[in-house]
Amino acid sequence: MSEASALPALPELPGIATASVRGQLVYHPSAEQYLAAVEALREASFNMCSDLCGVDYLRHPGRELPAAVKPERFEVVVQLLSFDRAERVTLRLQVKESEPACPSISRLYPGAEAMEREAFDMFGIVFLQHPDLTRILMPEDWEGHPLRKDYSPGRVPVQFKEAPGPR
Amino acid sequence: MSPTPGRRAAEVARRDEELAHETSEGAQELSERAETNEEELLIEEGAILRLPEGLVLDPGDVDVEFGEDETMIINMGPQHPSTHGVLRIMMELEGETVLRSKPVIGYLHTGMEKTAEELFYIQGATNVTRMDYLSPLHNELVYSLAVEELLGIELPPRASWIRMLMCELNRISSHIMWTATNGMDLASTSMMIYGFREREMVLSFFEKVTGLRMNHNYIRPGGVAADLPDGWEDDVQALVDTIPGRIDEYDELLTGQPIFRERTEGVGVLGPELATAMSATGPILRASGVPWDLRRSMPYLYYDQVDFDVIVGTVGDTFDRYAVRLNEIRESCKIVAQILEKMPEGDYRCQDKKVTPPPRARIDESMEALIHHFKLFTRGFEVPPGEVYTAVESPRGELGCYMVSNGTSKPHRMHIRGPSFVNLQSLPAMLRGGLIADAIAVISSVDPVMGEVDR
């Protein structure tokens, strides 16, 4: 594309492990680098946060990561989209099991607000400085975070003789 | 079979304990103005978006006078006919003017992302098709594209063209359905009846091809479930011939009608900066003047080989969203007509024996086919480990699927980025400062499908 040369180059993000997966750039920032990286990408014409979701790697420990990145149990995956470049980049942030918290990007991308609420609701990842971090899909009084791998899906009692009762 | 007395007592004690358990119910709701801090108000109204100065809103900057204690918070839904399902909206009103609002969702949450982790890849399409029940084929498409990307398989061209045909027809039926219900929300009952009539034409074609009117499970990893039936060209030709004429009728019925224009023009305006910042996609984004359509900008399937226009609005009000959708039906008809000409011959699914079940006739002849069939339907196929994000343009916007595979035959994580879910966030910005009667028109113009919002 000839227009691409007129666009600002993808920002140099020093110290951030980068990988290219299926032709798409994936950044692996640490928790400290995360906000600055998102802000730099936002300046470089990535004007929409198209998706943000959590992943629980509890039962899938051997995933492929750049050597510099220490795998943790949770991951927050952000997809940023640039209209001018017609391009996506992915950010994968490792979140510790002992302290499931990471900064919120809803100040930079207000559209990420509901998605962060969903990730909080489903995985219990706390997004610091989020304006309204409440459960979004589950009822307020729900206990546990359903998409965690150690959260049992539960059972529905069936009407058979000698059937076990509800968990 | 009655429980023993001891067990019953334990049961009762547990129930009592559950009832006494203190909940934090209410935290999802819109809180009173007195309890809301300045920052929350600012965020709601877009001031942190760093918009150009003229666009930055002040928390108190609504064109009505109101005293601190004169506002009222009312609840609309989740059982309200105009909320298109179980959407609940809390609104702070001063007289008839909406000062603040907040959508409260989750009433249709059925844990489909968790369910997906328990299903084989081959079964997953049955699950995702039930999310956005007005455009099931797009859900199946984005799911199948993600699985195929991880598998690294190539599809025969005919499979992709069939997918395109079905998805464009689905876009037509979904937009017609929207026009119908939008008409009903604005008290044009005849529009609803016409809309359902035309939608039924498309759905009966779907029934002919897939066997079902909705929830097709037609697009599957590896291709589509069945080839198009004999004589499909005539059916599609009939649709392409009929629908544009019917759209002209809608145009005549609604577009020029003074009541309809009064109720939609200048109502629920969402500008391009705000729409982009709020991650709104689809007709909402395009109505505000941003020419962003994944079919054009980041083509998938064979959308780069068909000719169509991206419809863009100017103001970003409810009327523009109506106009964008109506004209997108015409564009989809154009695409369908081109697909009709370009449909290649060939296989309708890939011939990889590890992914595609063998044809029924082969099972009687070949032991190998029988084994493949048995293994596919009892253990599924294994997908190499990896992560992938795929996105398609559904009638409501960017429909994405983030999939993590751990090398087994079930996804480790399947996340669907539902366009309705994200688009709902911009509702407070649209409703702000408008009348409560207009809220109905605005909610309708966002086109939320609650099955997808709550998943």
Coordinates of C-alpha atoms in Angstrom, one line a residue:
Chain A
M1 CA 0.0 0.0 0.0
S2 CA 1.5 3.3 -1.0
E3 CA -0.2 5.3 1.7
A4 CA 1.5 3.2 4.3
S5 CA 4.7 5.1 4.0
A6 CA 3.0 8.4 5.0
L7 CA 1.9 6.8 8.3
P8 CA 4.0 7.1 11.4
A9 CA 6.1 4.0 11.8
L10 CA 5.2 1.4 14.4
P11 CA 6.6 2.8 17.7
E12 CA 9.8 1.3 19.0
L13 CA 8.9 -0.2 22.3
P14 CA 12.2 -0.8 24.0
G15 CA 12.5 -3.7 26.4
I16 CA 9.2 -5.2 25.3
A17 CA 9.3 -8.7 24.0
T18 CA 7.8 -8.9 20.5
A19 CA 6.7 -11.8 18.4
S20 CA 5.1 -12.1 15.0
V21 CA 2.3 -14.7 14.9
R22 CA 0.7 -15.4 11.6
G23 CA 1.7 -12.1 10.2
Q24 CA 0.4 -10.1 13.2
L25 CA 2.6 -8.3 15.7
V26 CA 2.2 -9.5 19.3
Y27 CA 3.7 -7.4 22.2
H28 CA 4.4 -9.0 25.6
P29 CA 4.7 -6.0 27.9
S30 CA 5.2 -6.4 31.6
A31 CA 2.7 -4.9 34.0
E32 CA 4.9 -1.7 34.4
Q33 CA 5.4 -1.3 30.6
Y34 CA 1.7 -2.0 29.8
L35 CA 0.1 1.4 30.0
A36 CA 3.0 3.2 28.3
A37 CA 3.0 0.6 25.5
V38 CA -0.8 1.1 24.9
E39 CA -0.4 4.8 25.0
A40 CA 2.5 4.7 22.4
L41 CA 0.4 2.5 20.2
R42 CA -2.5 4.8 20.5
E43 CA -0.3 7.7 19.4
A44 CA 0.7 5.6 16.4
S45 CA -2.8 5.6 15.0
F46 CA -4.2 2.6 16.7
N47 CA -7.4 4.3 17.4
M48 CA -9.7 1.6 18.6
C49 CA -9.5 -1.1 21.2
S50 CA -11.4 -3.8 19.4
D51 CA -11.2 -6.5 22.0
L52 CA -10.0 -7.3 25.5
C53 CA -10.3 -10.6 27.2
G54 CA -8.8 -12.7 29.9
V55 CA -7.4 -16.2 29.6
D56 CA -6.7 -18.7 32.4
Y57 CA -3.7 -20.9 31.6
L58 CA -4.0 -23.1 34.7
R59 CA -4.3 -26.4 32.7
H60 CA -2.2 -25.3 29.7
P61 CA 1.2 -24.3 31.2
G62 CA 3.4 -25.1 28.3
R63 CA 2.4 -22.4 25.9
E64 CA 4.8 -20.7 23.5
L65 CA 6.1 -17.3 24.7
P66 CA 9.2 -15.3 24.0
A67 CA 12.1 -16.3 26.2
A68 CA 12.1 -13.0 28.2
V69 CA 8.5 -13.5 29.3
K70 CA 7.7 -15.4 32.4
P71 CA 4.4 -17.2 32.1
E72 CA 1.8 -16.6 34.7
R73 CA -1.6 -18.1 35.3
F74 CA -3.7 -15.4 33.8
E75 CA -3.3 -13.4 30.7
V76 CA -5.0 -10.2 29.5
V77 CA -5.2 -10.1 25.7
V78 CA -5.9 -6.8 24.0
Q79 CA -6.5 -6.3 20.3
L80 CA -5.9 -2.8 19.0
L81 CA -7.0 -1.8 15.6
S82 CA -5.8 1.0 13.4
F83 CA -8.2 2.4 10.8
D84 CA -5.5 4.2 8.8
R85 CA -3.2 1.2 8.6
A86 CA -6.0 -1.4 8.4
E87 CA -3.9 -3.4 10.8
R88 CA -4.2 -5.1 14.2
V89 CA -1.7 -5.6 17.0
T90 CA -2.1 -7.8 20.0
L91 CA -0.9 -7.2 23.5
R92 CA -0.6 -10.1 25.9
L93 CA 0.0 -9.1 29.5
Q94 CA 0.9 -11.8 32.1
V95 CA -1.1 -11.5 35.3
K96 CA 0.0 -13.2 38.5
E97 CA -2.3 -15.7 40.2
S98 CA -1.3 -14.4 43.7
E99 CA -2.1 -10.9 42.8
P100 CA -4.5 -10.8 39.9
A101 CA -4.4 -7.1 39.1
C102 CA -3.3 -4.9 36.2
P103 CA -3.8 -1.3 35.1
S104 CA -7.0 -0.3 33.4
I105 CA -6.8 1.1 29.9
S106 CA -10.3 2.6 30.0
R107 CA -8.8 6.1 30.2
L108 CA -7.1 5.7 26.9
Y109 CA -9.8 3.6 25.3
P110 CA -13.2 4.2 27.0
G111 CA -14.6 1.4 24.9
A112 CA -12.5 -1.1 26.9
E113 CA -14.5 -0.4 30.0
A114 CA -17.2 -3.0 29.5
M115 CA -14.7 -5.5 28.3
E116 CA -12.6 -5.0 31.4
R117 CA -15.6 -5.5 33.5
E118 CA -16.3 -8.7 31.7
A119 CA -12.7 -9.9 32.3
F120 CA -13.1 -9.0 36.0
D121 CA -16.4 -10.8 36.3
M122 CA -15.2 -14.0 34.6
F123 CA -11.6 -14.2 35.9
G124 CA -11.4 -12.0 38.9
I125 CA -8.6 -9.9 37.4
V126 CA -8.8 -6.5 39.1
F127 CA -8.3 -3.5 36.7
L128 CA -6.8 -0.8 38.8
Q129 CA -8.3 2.7 38.3
H130 CA -11.3 1.3 36.5
P131 CA -14.2 3.7 37.0
D132 CA -16.8 1.1 37.7
L133 CA -15.4 -2.3 38.3
T134 CA -18.5 -4.3 39.1
R135 CA -19.8 -7.6 37.8
I136 CA -21.4 -7.2 34.4
L137 CA -22.8 -10.6 33.3
M138 CA -23.1 -12.5 36.5
P139 CA -25.4 -11.3 39.3
E140 CA -23.9 -9.0 41.9
D141 CA -24.1 -11.6 44.6
W142 CA -22.4 -14.3 42.7
E143 CA -19.5 -16.1 44.3
G144 CA -16.4 -17.1 42.2
H145 CA -15.3 -16.3 38.7
P146 CA -16.9 -18.7 36.3
L147 CA -14.4 -18.9 33.5
R148 CA -11.5 -19.8 35.8
K149 CA -10.4 -23.3 35.1
D150 CA -10.7 -24.4 38.7
Y151 CA -14.3 -23.2 38.8
S152 CA -16.6 -26.2 38.4
P153 CA -19.2 -25.9 35.7
G154 CA -21.8 -27.3 38.1
R155 CA -24.5 -29.9 37.5
V156 CA -28.2 -29.8 36.9
P157 CA -30.1 -32.4 38.9
V158 CA -31.8 -34.9 36.6
Q159 CA -35.1 -36.7 37.4
F160 CA -33.7 -40.2 37.6
K161 CA -34.0 -42.5 40.6
E162 CA -30.9 -42.5 42.8
A163 CA -29.6 -39.4 41.0
P164 CA -27.2 -37.3 42.9
G165 CA -28.6 -34.1 44.3
P166 CA -27.4 -30.6 43.2
R167 CA -23.8 -30.1 44.1
Chain B
M1 CA -38.0 -41.3 48.1
S2 CA -37.9 -38.7 50.9
P3 CA -34.8 -37.4 52.4
T4 CA -34.0 -38.5 55.9
P5 CA -34.9 -36.0 58.7
G6 CA -31.3 -35.2 59.4
R7 CA -30.6 -34.5 55.7
R8 CA -33.7 -32.2 55.5
A9 CA -32.6 -30.2 58.6
A10 CA -29.2 -29.7 57.0
E11 CA -30.9 -28.6 53.8
V12 CA -33.0 -26.1 55.7
A13 CA -30.0 -24.8 57.6
R14 CA -28.1 -24.3 54.4
R15 CA -31.1 -22.5 52.8
D16 CA -31.4 -20.2 55.7
E17 CA -27.7 -19.5 55.6
E18 CA -27.9 -18.7 51.9
L19 CA -30.8 -16.3 52.4
A20 CA -29.1 -14.5 55.3
H21 CA -25.9 -14.2 53.2
E22 CA -25.4 -10.5 52.6
T23 CA -25.2 -9.5 49.0
S24 CA -23.9 -6.5 47.3
E25 CA -26.9 -6.4 45.0
G26 CA -27.3 -3.0 43.5
A27 CA -23.7 -2.2 42.7
Q28 CA -24.4 -2.7 39.0
E29 CA -27.2 -0.2 39.1
L30 CA -27.1 3.5 38.4
S31 CA -26.4 5.3 41.7
E32 CA -28.1 8.4 42.9
R33 CA -26.5 11.7 41.8
A34 CA -25.5 12.5 45.4
E35 CA -23.6 9.2 45.6
T36 CA -21.9 9.5 42.3
N37 CA -18.5 11.1 42.2
E38 CA -17.4 13.7 39.7
E39 CA -15.1 11.3 37.9
E40 CA -17.8 8.8 37.2
L41 CA -20.0 11.6 35.7
L42 CA -17.2 12.7 33.6
I43 CA -16.4 9.3 32.2
E44 CA -20.1 8.7 31.4
E45 CA -20.2 11.9 29.4
G46 CA -17.1 11.5 27.5
A47 CA -14.9 14.2 29.0
I48 CA -12.0 11.9 29.4
L49 CA -11.9 11.1 25.7
R50 CA -9.7 14.1 25.1
L51 CA -12.0 15.2 22.4
P52 CA -11.5 18.6 20.7
E53 CA -12.4 21.3 23.1
G54 CA -15.8 22.0 21.7
L55 CA -16.8 18.5 22.1
V56 CA -15.8 18.0 25.8
L57 CA -18.9 17.8 27.9
D58 CA -19.4 19.2 31.3
P59 CA -21.2 17.0 33.8
G60 CA -23.8 19.6 34.4
D61 CA -24.1 20.7 30.8
V62 CA -27.5 19.5 29.8
D63 CA -30.0 22.0 28.4
V64 CA -32.4 21.7 31.4
E65 CA -32.5 23.3 34.8
F66 CA -32.6 20.8 37.6
G67 CA -32.3 21.0 41.3
E68 CA -30.1 18.5 43.1
D69 CA -33.0 16.6 44.6
E70 CA -35.5 16.9 41.8
T71 CA -34.1 14.2 39.5
M72 CA -35.6 10.7 39.5
I73 CA -34.0 7.4 38.6
I74 CA -36.3 5.1 36.8
N75 CA -35.9 1.6 35.6
M76 CA -36.8 0.4 32.2
G77 CA -36.8 -3.3 31.5
P78 CA -35.6 -6.0 31.7
Q79 CA -39.1 -6.9 30.7
H80 CA -39.9 -4.2 28.3
P81 CA -41.1 -4.8 24.7
S82 CA -38.9 -2.1 23.3
T83 CA -35.7 -3.3 24.7
H84 CA -35.5 -6.2 22.3
G85 CA -35.0 -8.9 24.9
V86 CA -33.9 -8.6 28.5
L87 CA -32.1 -5.3 28.4
R88 CA -32.5 -3.2 31.5
I89 CA -31.7 0.5 31.3
M90 CA -31.6 2.8 34.4
M91 CA -32.2 6.4 33.6
E92 CA -32.0 9.6 35.6
L93 CA -34.7 11.9 34.5
E94 CA -35.5 15.5 35.0
G95 CA -39.1 15.8 33.8
E96 CA -38.9 14.0 30.5
T97 CA -35.2 14.6 29.8
V98 CA -32.7 11.9 30.3
L99 CA -29.7 13.2 32.3
R100 CA -27.8 9.9 32.7
S101 CA -28.4 6.4 31.8
K102 CA -26.8 3.0 32.3
P103 CA -27.5 -0.3 30.7
V104 CA -27.6 -3.2 33.1
I105 CA -27.1 -6.5 31.4
G106 CA -26.5 -10.2 32.1
Y107 CA -30.1 -11.4 32.3
L108 CA -29.6 -13.8 29.4
H109 CA -26.1 -14.9 30.4
T110 CA -25.9 -18.7 29.9
G111 CA -22.1 -19.2 30.0
M112 CA -21.6 -20.0 26.4
E113 CA -17.9 -19.3 26.5
K114 CA -17.6 -21.9 29.4
T115 CA -19.7 -24.3 27.4
A116 CA -17.4 -23.9 24.4
E117 CA -14.5 -25.3 26.5
E118 CA -16.5 -28.5 27.1
L119 CA -17.3 -29.1 23.4
F120 CA -15.2 -30.5 20.6
Y121 CA -14.2 -28.2 17.9
I122 CA -16.6 -30.1 15.6
Q123 CA -19.5 -29.4 18.0
G124 CA -18.6 -25.8 18.7
A125 CA -20.5 -24.3 15.8
T126 CA -23.8 -25.5 17.4
N127 CA -22.9 -23.5 20.4
V128 CA -21.8 -20.2 18.8
T129 CA -24.7 -20.1 16.4
R130 CA -27.0 -19.5 19.3
M131 CA -25.3 -16.3 20.4
D132 CA -26.4 -13.7 17.9
Y133 CA -29.6 -15.4 16.9
L134 CA -30.4 -12.9 14.1
S135 CA -27.2 -13.6 12.3
P136 CA -26.2 -17.1 13.3
L137 CA -24.2 -17.7 10.1
H138 CA -21.8 -15.0 11.0
N139 CA -21.1 -16.5 14.4
E140 CA -20.4 -19.9 12.8
L141 CA -18.2 -18.2 10.2
V142 CA -16.0 -16.4 12.7
Y143 CA -15.7 -19.5 14.8
S144 CA -14.8 -21.7 11.8
L145 CA -12.3 -19.2 10.5
A146 CA -10.5 -19.2 13.9
V147 CA -10.4 -23.0 14.0
E148 CA -9.2 -23.2 10.4
E149 CA -6.5 -20.6 11.0
L150 CA -5.2 -22.7 13.9
L151 CA -5.4 -25.9 11.8
G152 CA -3.8 -24.2 8.9
I153 CA -6.0 -25.7 6.3
E154 CA -7.0 -24.3 2.9
L155 CA -10.6 -24.3 1.9
P156 CA -11.8 -25.1 -1.6
P157 CA -13.0 -21.9 -3.3
R158 CA -16.6 -23.1 -3.6
A159 CA -16.9 -23.5 0.2
S160 CA -15.8 -19.9 0.8
W161 CA -18.2 -18.6 -1.9
I162 CA -21.1 -20.5 -0.4
R163 CA -20.2 -19.0 3.0
M164 CA -20.2 -15.5 1.5
L165 CA -23.6 -16.1 -0.2
M166 CA -25.1 -17.3 3.0
C167 CA -23.6 -14.6 5.1
E168 CA -24.8 -11.8 2.8
L169 CA -28.3 -13.3 2.7
N170 CA -28.1 -13.4 6.5
R171 CA -27.2 -9.7 6.6
I172 CA -30.2 -9.0 4.5
S173 CA -32.5 -10.9 6.8
S174 CA -31.0 -9.4 9.9
H175 CA -31.3 -5.8 8.6
I176 CA -34.8 -6.4 7.4
M177 CA -35.7 -7.8 10.8
W178 CA -34.1 -4.6 12.3
T179 CA -36.2 -2.4 10.0
A180 CA -39.3 -4.3 11.0
T181 CA -38.8 -4.0 14.8
N182 CA -37.5 -0.4 14.5
G183 CA -40.8 0.4 12.7
M184 CA -42.7 -1.2 15.4
D185 CA -40.9 0.7 18.1
L186 CA -41.8 3.9 16.3
A187 CA -45.5 2.8 16.1
S188 CA -45.4 1.8 12.4
T189 CA -47.0 -1.7 12.8
S190 CA -47.4 -2.2 9.1
M191 CA -43.6 -2.0 8.7
M192 CA -43.2 -4.8 11.1
I193 CA -45.6 -7.0 9.2
Y194 CA -43.9 -6.2 5.8
G195 CA -40.5 -6.8 7.3
F196 CA -41.3 -10.2 8.7
R197 CA -42.8 -11.1 5.4
E198 CA -39.5 -10.4 3.5
R199 CA -37.4 -12.0 6.2
E200 CA -39.4 -15.1 5.9
M201 CA -38.5 -15.4 2.2
V202 CA -34.8 -15.4 3.1
L203 CA -35.4 -17.8 6.0
S204 CA -37.2 -20.3 3.8
F205 CA -34.2 -20.3 1.5
F206 CA -32.0 -21.0 4.6
E207 CA -34.4 -23.8 5.5
K208 CA -34.0 -25.3 2.1
V209 CA -30.2 -25.2 2.3
T210 CA -29.5 -26.0 6.0
G211 CA -32.7 -27.6 7.1
L212 CA -33.4 -25.0 9.8
R213 CA -34.6 -21.4 9.8
M214 CA -32.3 -20.3 12.6
N215 CA -29.3 -21.8 14.5
H216 CA -28.2 -23.5 11.3
N217 CA -24.9 -25.1 12.3
Y218 CA -24.2 -24.9 8.6
I219 CA -20.8 -23.3 8.4
R220 CA -18.4 -25.7 10.1
P221 CA -14.7 -25.9 10.5
G222 CA -13.5 -27.3 7.2
G223 CA -16.3 -25.9 5.0
V224 CA -20.0 -26.0 5.0
A225 CA -22.3 -28.9 6.1
A226 CA -23.9 -29.6 2.7
D227 CA -23.7 -28.4 -0.9
L228 CA -26.3 -26.0 -2.1
P229 CA -29.5 -27.8 -3.2
D230 CA -30.4 -28.2 -6.9
G231 CA -32.1 -25.1 -8.3
W232 CA -30.6 -22.8 -5.7
E233 CA -29.8 -20.3 -8.4
D234 CA -33.5 -19.8 -9.1
D235 CA -34.3 -19.2 -5.5
V236 CA -31.5 -16.8 -5.0
Q237 CA -32.4 -15.0 -8.2
A238 CA -35.9 -14.7 -7.0
L239 CA -34.6 -13.1 -3.8
V240 CA -32.4 -10.7 -5.6
D241 CA -35.2 -9.7 -7.9
T242 CA -37.8 -9.2 -5.2
I243 CA -36.0 -7.7 -2.2
P244 CA -34.7 -4.4 -3.8
G245 CA -38.3 -3.6 -4.9
R246 CA -39.5 -4.3 -1.3
I247 CA -36.8 -2.0 0.1
D248 CA -38.1 0.7 -2.2
E249 CA -41.5 0.2 -0.6
Y250 CA -40.0 0.6 2.9
D251 CA -38.3 3.7 1.6
E252 CA -41.6 5.1 0.5
L253 CA -43.3 4.0 3.7
L254 CA -40.8 5.4 6.2
T255 CA -38.1 7.6 4.7
G256 CA -40.4 10.4 3.5
Q257 CA -42.9 10.1 6.3
P258 CA -42.9 13.2 8.5
I259 CA -43.6 11.4 11.7
F260 CA -40.8 9.0 11.2
R261 CA -38.4 11.7 10.3
E262 CA -39.4 13.9 13.3
R263 CA -38.8 11.0 15.6
T264 CA -35.4 10.0 14.2
E265 CA -33.7 13.0 12.8
G266 CA -31.2 14.6 15.3
V267 CA -32.1 12.0 17.9
G268 CA -29.3 10.1 19.7
V269 CA -26.4 11.7 17.8
L270 CA -23.0 10.0 18.1
G271 CA -20.1 11.7 16.5
P272 CA -17.1 9.9 14.8
E273 CA -14.6 10.6 17.6
L274 CA -16.9 9.3 20.3
A275 CA -18.0 6.3 18.3
T276 CA -14.4 5.3 17.7
A277 CA -13.3 5.9 21.3
M278 CA -16.3 3.8 22.5
S279 CA -15.2 1.0 20.2
A280 CA -18.6 1.1 18.4
T281 CA -18.5 -0.8 15.1
G282 CA -20.9 -1.6 12.3
P283 CA -23.7 0.6 11.2
I284 CA -23.4 2.8 14.3
L285 CA -19.8 3.7 13.4
R286 CA -20.5 4.1 9.7
A287 CA -23.6 6.3 10.4
S288 CA -21.3 8.7 12.2
G289 CA -19.2 9.1 9.0
V290 CA -16.3 6.6 9.5
P291 CA -16.0 4.4 6.4
W292 CA -14.8 1.4 8.3
D293 CA -16.1 -2.0 7.0
L294 CA -14.0 -5.1 7.6
R295 CA -15.3 -6.5 4.3
R296 CA -13.6 -3.6 2.5
S297 CA -10.7 -2.7 4.8
M298 CA -9.5 -6.1 5.9
P299 CA -11.1 -8.5 3.5
Y300 CA -11.8 -12.1 4.4
L301 CA -13.2 -14.9 2.2
Y302 CA -13.5 -13.4 -1.3
Y303 CA -14.9 -9.9 -0.5
D304 CA -12.0 -8.4 -2.4
Q305 CA -13.4 -9.9 -5.6
V306 CA -16.9 -8.4 -5.4
D307 CA -17.9 -4.9 -6.0
F308 CA -20.0 -3.1 -3.4
D309 CA -20.1 0.3 -1.7
V310 CA -19.5 1.0 2.0
I311 CA -22.5 3.1 3.1
V312 CA -21.6 6.0 5.3
G313 CA -23.8 8.5 7.1
T314 CA -23.0 12.1 8.0
V315 CA -24.7 13.1 11.2
G316 CA -24.7 9.9 13.2
D317 CA -28.3 10.2 14.4
T318 CA -31.0 7.5 14.5
F319 CA -32.1 8.4 11.0
D320 CA -28.6 7.9 9.6
R321 CA -28.4 4.5 11.2
Y322 CA -31.7 3.6 9.6
A323 CA -30.5 4.9 6.2
V324 CA -27.2 3.0 6.5
R325 CA -28.9 -0.3 7.2
L326 CA -31.5 0.1 4.5
N327 CA -28.9 0.8 1.9
E328 CA -26.7 -2.0 3.2
I329 CA -29.5 -4.3 2.2
R330 CA -29.3 -3.0 -1.3
E331 CA -25.5 -3.5 -1.3
S332 CA -25.9 -7.0 0.0
C333 CA -28.3 -7.7 -2.9
K334 CA -25.6 -6.5 -5.3
I335 CA -23.1 -8.8 -3.7
V336 CA -25.4 -11.7 -3.8
A337 CA -26.1 -11.1 -7.5
Q338 CA -22.3 -11.2 -8.2
I339 CA -21.9 -14.3 -6.1
L340 CA -24.6 -15.9 -8.3
E341 CA -22.4 -15.3 -11.3
K342 CA -19.1 -16.1 -9.8
M343 CA -19.9 -19.3 -7.9
P344 CA -17.3 -21.8 -8.8
E345 CA -17.7 -25.6 -9.1
G346 CA -15.9 -27.9 -6.8
D347 CA -15.9 -29.3 -3.3
Y348 CA -18.0 -27.6 -0.6
R349 CA -15.6 -28.7 2.2
C350 CA -12.0 -29.5 2.5
Q351 CA -10.9 -33.0 1.8
D352 CA -8.7 -33.4 4.8
K353 CA -9.8 -36.8 6.3
K354 CA -8.7 -35.7 9.8
V355 CA -11.1 -32.8 9.8
T356 CA -14.0 -33.6 7.4
P357 CA -16.2 -36.5 8.1
P358 CA -16.4 -39.0 5.2
P359 CA -19.6 -39.0 3.0
R360 CA -22.3 -41.4 4.2
A361 CA -21.9 -43.7 1.1
R362 CA -18.2 -44.2 1.8
I363 CA -18.8 -45.6 5.3
D364 CA -20.5 -48.7 3.9
E365 CA -17.6 -49.4 1.5
S366 CA -14.4 -48.5 3.4
M367 CA -13.2 -49.6 6.8
E368 CA -10.9 -46.5 6.9
A369 CA -13.9 -44.2 6.3
L370 CA -15.8 -45.9 9.1
I371 CA -12.8 -45.4 11.5
H372 CA -12.5 -41.7 10.5
H373 CA -16.2 -41.2 11.0
F374 CA -16.1 -42.9 14.4
K375 CA -13.1 -41.1 15.6
L376 CA -14.3 -37.7 14.4
F377 CA -17.6 -37.9 16.2
T378 CA -16.4 -39.5 19.4
R379 CA -13.1 -37.7 19.9
G380 CA -13.1 -34.8 17.5
F381 CA -10.0 -33.7 15.8
E382 CA -6.9 -32.2 17.5
V383 CA -5.9 -28.6 16.8
P384 CA -2.3 -27.5 17.1
P385 CA -1.6 -25.3 20.1
G386 CA -1.7 -21.6 19.5
E387 CA -3.7 -18.4 19.9
V388 CA -5.6 -16.6 17.1
Y389 CA -8.0 -13.7 16.8
T390 CA -10.3 -13.6 13.7
A391 CA -12.9 -11.0 12.9
V392 CA -15.7 -10.6 10.5
E393 CA -18.2 -7.9 9.8
S394 CA -21.5 -9.1 11.1
P395 CA -24.7 -7.0 10.6
R396 CA -24.0 -5.4 14.0
G397 CA -20.3 -4.7 13.6
E398 CA -17.0 -6.4 14.3
L399 CA -17.6 -9.9 15.4
G400 CA -14.4 -11.4 16.7
C401 CA -13.3 -14.7 18.1
Y402 CA -10.2 -15.2 20.2
M403 CA -9.3 -18.8 20.4
V404 CA -6.6 -20.5 22.5
S405 CA -5.8 -24.1 21.7
N406 CA -3.7 -26.4 23.9
G407 CA -3.4 -29.2 21.3
T408 CA -6.4 -31.2 22.3
S409 CA -9.7 -31.6 20.6
K410 CA -11.5 -28.9 22.7
P411 CA -10.6 -25.2 22.8
H412 CA -8.8 -24.1 25.9
R413 CA -10.5 -20.8 25.7
M414 CA -13.0 -19.4 23.2
H415 CA -13.9 -15.7 23.5
I416 CA -16.4 -14.0 21.3
R417 CA -16.2 -10.3 20.9
G418 CA -19.9 -9.5 20.5
P419 CA -20.5 -6.3 18.6
S420 CA -23.8 -5.7 20.4
F421 CA -22.1 -6.0 23.8
V422 CA -19.6 -3.4 22.9
N423 CA -22.0 -1.1 21.0
L424 CA -24.3 -1.0 24.1
Q425 CA -21.6 1.1 25.9
S426 CA -22.3 4.1 23.6
L427 CA -25.9 4.1 24.6
P428 CA -25.5 6.5 27.5
A429 CA -23.7 9.0 25.2
M430 CA -26.6 8.8 22.7
L431 CA -29.4 9.0 25.2
R432 CA -27.9 11.9 27.1
G433 CA -30.0 15.1 27.0
G434 CA -32.7 13.5 24.9
L435 CA -36.3 12.8 25.7
I436 CA -37.4 9.6 27.3
A437 CA -39.7 8.9 24.3
D438 CA -36.7 9.1 22.0
A439 CA -34.9 6.6 24.2
I440 CA -37.0 3.9 22.5
A441 CA -35.9 5.0 19.1
V442 CA -32.3 5.2 20.1
I443 CA -32.2 1.8 21.8
S444 CA -33.7 0.3 18.7
S445 CA -31.2 2.0 16.5
V446 CA -28.3 0.4 18.4
D447 CA -29.8 -3.0 17.4
P448 CA -28.7 -5.0 20.4
V449 CA -29.3 -8.7 20.3
M450 CA -29.3 -9.8 23.9
G451 CA -28.2 -13.4 23.1
E452 CA -24.9 -11.9 22.0
V453 CA -24.6 -9.2 24.6
D454 CA -24.9 -11.7 27.5
R455 CA -23.6 -14.9 25.8

